[in-house]
């Protein structure tokens, strides 16, 4: 499975992982301007299972949560940074 996938691909992959008996951990966030606290949080989440799935808030969602001047980094760039952490 690629690091950045659609919901449909994720659903199929999670079904396969469950059949294999894998524990899937899910978290989500804005992850705009990734910092050490984010990295520690994600490492802890990853330690709780076999596979970590991260849901990334859309740009529209981030604006609603953090205000009109956010996000600083667009959704596709935030996804790229998160994917790089798995490498």
PDB file of C-alpha atoms in Angstrom:
ATOM      1  CA  UNK A   1       0.000   0.000   0.000  1.00  0.00           C
ATOM      2  CA  UNK A   2       1.263   3.464  -0.834  1.00  0.00           C
ATOM      3  CA  UNK A   3       1.763   6.008   1.877  1.00  0.00           C
ATOM      4  CA  UNK A   4      -0.962   8.386   0.645  1.00  0.00           C
ATOM      5  CA  UNK A   5      -4.109   6.600  -0.496  1.00  0.00           C
ATOM      6  CA  UNK A   6      -7.810   7.205  -1.074  1.00  0.00           C
ATOM      7  CA  UNK A   7     -10.413   6.110   1.457  1.00  0.00           C
ATOM      8  CA  UNK A   8     -11.471   3.299  -0.862  1.00  0.00           C
ATOM      9  CA  UNK A   9      -7.942   1.897  -1.116  1.00  0.00           C
ATOM     10  CA  UNK A  10      -7.498   2.288   2.639  1.00  0.00           C
ATOM     11  CA  UNK A  11     -10.707   0.383   3.328  1.00  0.00           C
ATOM     12  CA  UNK A  12      -9.602  -2.564   1.196  1.00  0.00           C
ATOM     13  CA  UNK A  13      -6.138  -2.560   2.742  1.00  0.00           C
ATOM     14  CA  UNK A  14      -7.540  -2.473   6.288  1.00  0.00           C
ATOM     15  CA  UNK A  15      -9.814  -5.412   5.488  1.00  0.00           C
ATOM     16  CA  UNK A  16      -6.774  -7.369   4.273  1.00  0.00           C
ATOM     17  CA  UNK A  17      -4.726  -6.426   7.337  1.00  0.00           C
ATOM     18  CA  UNK A  18      -7.546  -7.474   9.683  1.00  0.00           C
ATOM     19  CA  UNK A  19      -7.767 -10.869   7.950  1.00  0.00           C
ATOM     20  CA  UNK A  20      -4.045 -11.235   8.660  1.00  0.00           C
ATOM     21  CA  UNK A  21      -4.675 -10.488  12.334  1.00  0.00           C
ATOM     22  CA  UNK A  22      -2.889  -7.127  12.313  1.00  0.00           C
ATOM     23  CA  UNK A  23      -3.753  -4.455  14.846  1.00  0.00           C
ATOM     24  CA  UNK A  24      -4.550  -1.168  13.090  1.00  0.00           C
ATOM     25  CA  UNK A  25      -4.131   2.096  14.987  1.00  0.00           C
ATOM     26  CA  UNK A  26      -5.834   5.234  13.670  1.00  0.00           C
ATOM     27  CA  UNK A  27      -5.241   8.867  14.493  1.00  0.00           C
ATOM     28  CA  UNK A  28      -5.854  12.112  12.689  1.00  0.00           C
ATOM     29  CA  UNK A  29      -4.875  15.732  12.813  1.00  0.00           C
ATOM     30  CA  UNK A  30      -4.026  18.915  10.965  1.00  0.00           C
ATOM     31  CA  UNK A  31      -0.239  18.432  11.135  1.00  0.00           C
ATOM     32  CA  UNK A  32       0.304  21.945   9.800  1.00  0.00           C
ATOM     33  CA  UNK A  33       3.908  22.906  10.518  1.00  0.00           C
ATOM     34  CA  UNK A  34       4.970  19.498  11.803  1.00  0.00           C
ATOM     35  CA  UNK A  35       6.924  19.719  15.079  1.00  0.00           C
ATOM     36  CA  UNK A  36       8.628  17.421  17.588  1.00  0.00           C
ATOM     37  CA  UNK A  37       5.407  16.984  19.568  1.00  0.00           C
ATOM     38  CA  UNK A  38       3.688  15.611  16.473  1.00  0.00           C
ATOM     39  CA  UNK A  39       6.561  13.200  15.824  1.00  0.00           C
ATOM     40  CA  UNK A  40       6.498  11.900  19.429  1.00  0.00           C
ATOM     41  CA  UNK A  41       2.705  11.557  19.312  1.00  0.00           C
ATOM     42  CA  UNK A  42       2.839   9.582  16.059  1.00  0.00           C
ATOM     43  CA  UNK A  43       5.660   7.350  17.332  1.00  0.00           C
ATOM     44  CA  UNK A  44       3.609   6.548  20.439  1.00  0.00           C
ATOM     45  CA  UNK A  45       0.526   5.820  18.339  1.00  0.00           C
ATOM     46  CA  UNK A  46       2.574   3.555  16.058  1.00  0.00           C
ATOM     47  CA  UNK A  47       3.854   1.605  19.073  1.00  0.00           C
ATOM     48  CA  UNK A  48       0.282   0.650  19.969  1.00  0.00           C
ATOM     49  CA  UNK A  49      -0.245  -1.658  16.995  1.00  0.00           C
ATOM     50  CA  UNK A  50       1.117  -3.180  13.825  1.00  0.00           C
ATOM     51  CA  UNK A  51       0.010  -0.502  11.366  1.00  0.00           C
ATOM     52  CA  UNK A  52      -0.564   3.214  11.871  1.00  0.00           C
ATOM     53  CA  UNK A  53      -3.154   4.969   9.716  1.00  0.00           C
ATOM     54  CA  UNK A  54      -3.140   8.763   9.834  1.00  0.00           C
ATOM     55  CA  UNK A  55      -6.148  10.767   8.724  1.00  0.00           C
ATOM     56  CA  UNK A  56      -5.187  14.241   7.539  1.00  0.00           C
ATOM     57  CA  UNK A  57      -7.614  17.122   7.967  1.00  0.00           C
ATOM     58  CA  UNK A  58      -8.475  18.901   4.718  1.00  0.00           C
ATOM     59  CA  UNK A  59      -7.488  22.523   4.169  1.00  0.00           C
ATOM     60  CA  UNK A  60     -11.137  23.495   4.684  1.00  0.00           C
ATOM     61  CA  UNK A  61     -11.250  21.620   7.989  1.00  0.00           C
ATOM     62  CA  UNK A  62      -8.018  23.250   9.199  1.00  0.00           C
ATOM     63  CA  UNK A  63      -9.430  26.706   8.396  1.00  0.00           C
ATOM     64  CA  UNK A  64     -12.527  25.873  10.430  1.00  0.00           C
ATOM     65  CA  UNK A  65     -10.454  24.710  13.397  1.00  0.00           C
ATOM     66  CA  UNK A  66      -7.531  27.152  13.350  1.00  0.00           C
ATOM     67  CA  UNK A  67      -8.826  30.216  11.511  1.00  0.00           C
ATOM     68  CA  UNK A  68      -8.850  31.884   8.109  1.00  0.00           C
ATOM     69  CA  UNK A  69      -5.064  32.217   7.849  1.00  0.00           C
ATOM     70  CA  UNK A  70      -4.492  28.474   8.143  1.00  0.00           C
ATOM     71  CA  UNK A  71      -3.271  26.092   7.009  1.00  0.00           C
ATOM     72  CA  UNK A  72       0.223  27.411   6.396  1.00  0.00           C
ATOM     73  CA  UNK A  73       1.042  24.338   4.296  1.00  0.00           C
ATOM     74  CA  UNK A  74      -1.524  22.965   1.823  1.00  0.00           C
ATOM     75  CA  UNK A  75      -3.017  19.516   2.291  1.00  0.00           C
ATOM     76  CA  UNK A  76      -0.909  17.793  -0.372  1.00  0.00           C
ATOM     77  CA  UNK A  77       2.336  19.106   1.172  1.00  0.00           C
ATOM     78  CA  UNK A  78       1.260  18.100   4.692  1.00  0.00           C
ATOM     79  CA  UNK A  79       0.504  14.612   3.352  1.00  0.00           C
ATOM     80  CA  UNK A  80       3.935  14.440   1.704  1.00  0.00           C
ATOM     81  CA  UNK A  81       5.682  15.378   4.961  1.00  0.00           C
ATOM     82  CA  UNK A  82       3.740  12.755   6.925  1.00  0.00           C
ATOM     83  CA  UNK A  83       4.480  10.108   4.308  1.00  0.00           C
ATOM     84  CA  UNK A  84       8.185  10.913   4.552  1.00  0.00           C
ATOM     85  CA  UNK A  85       8.117  10.035   8.266  1.00  0.00           C
ATOM     86  CA  UNK A  86       7.298   6.434   7.384  1.00  0.00           C
ATOM     87  CA  UNK A  87      10.377   6.081   5.181  1.00  0.00           C
TER      88      UNK A  87
END
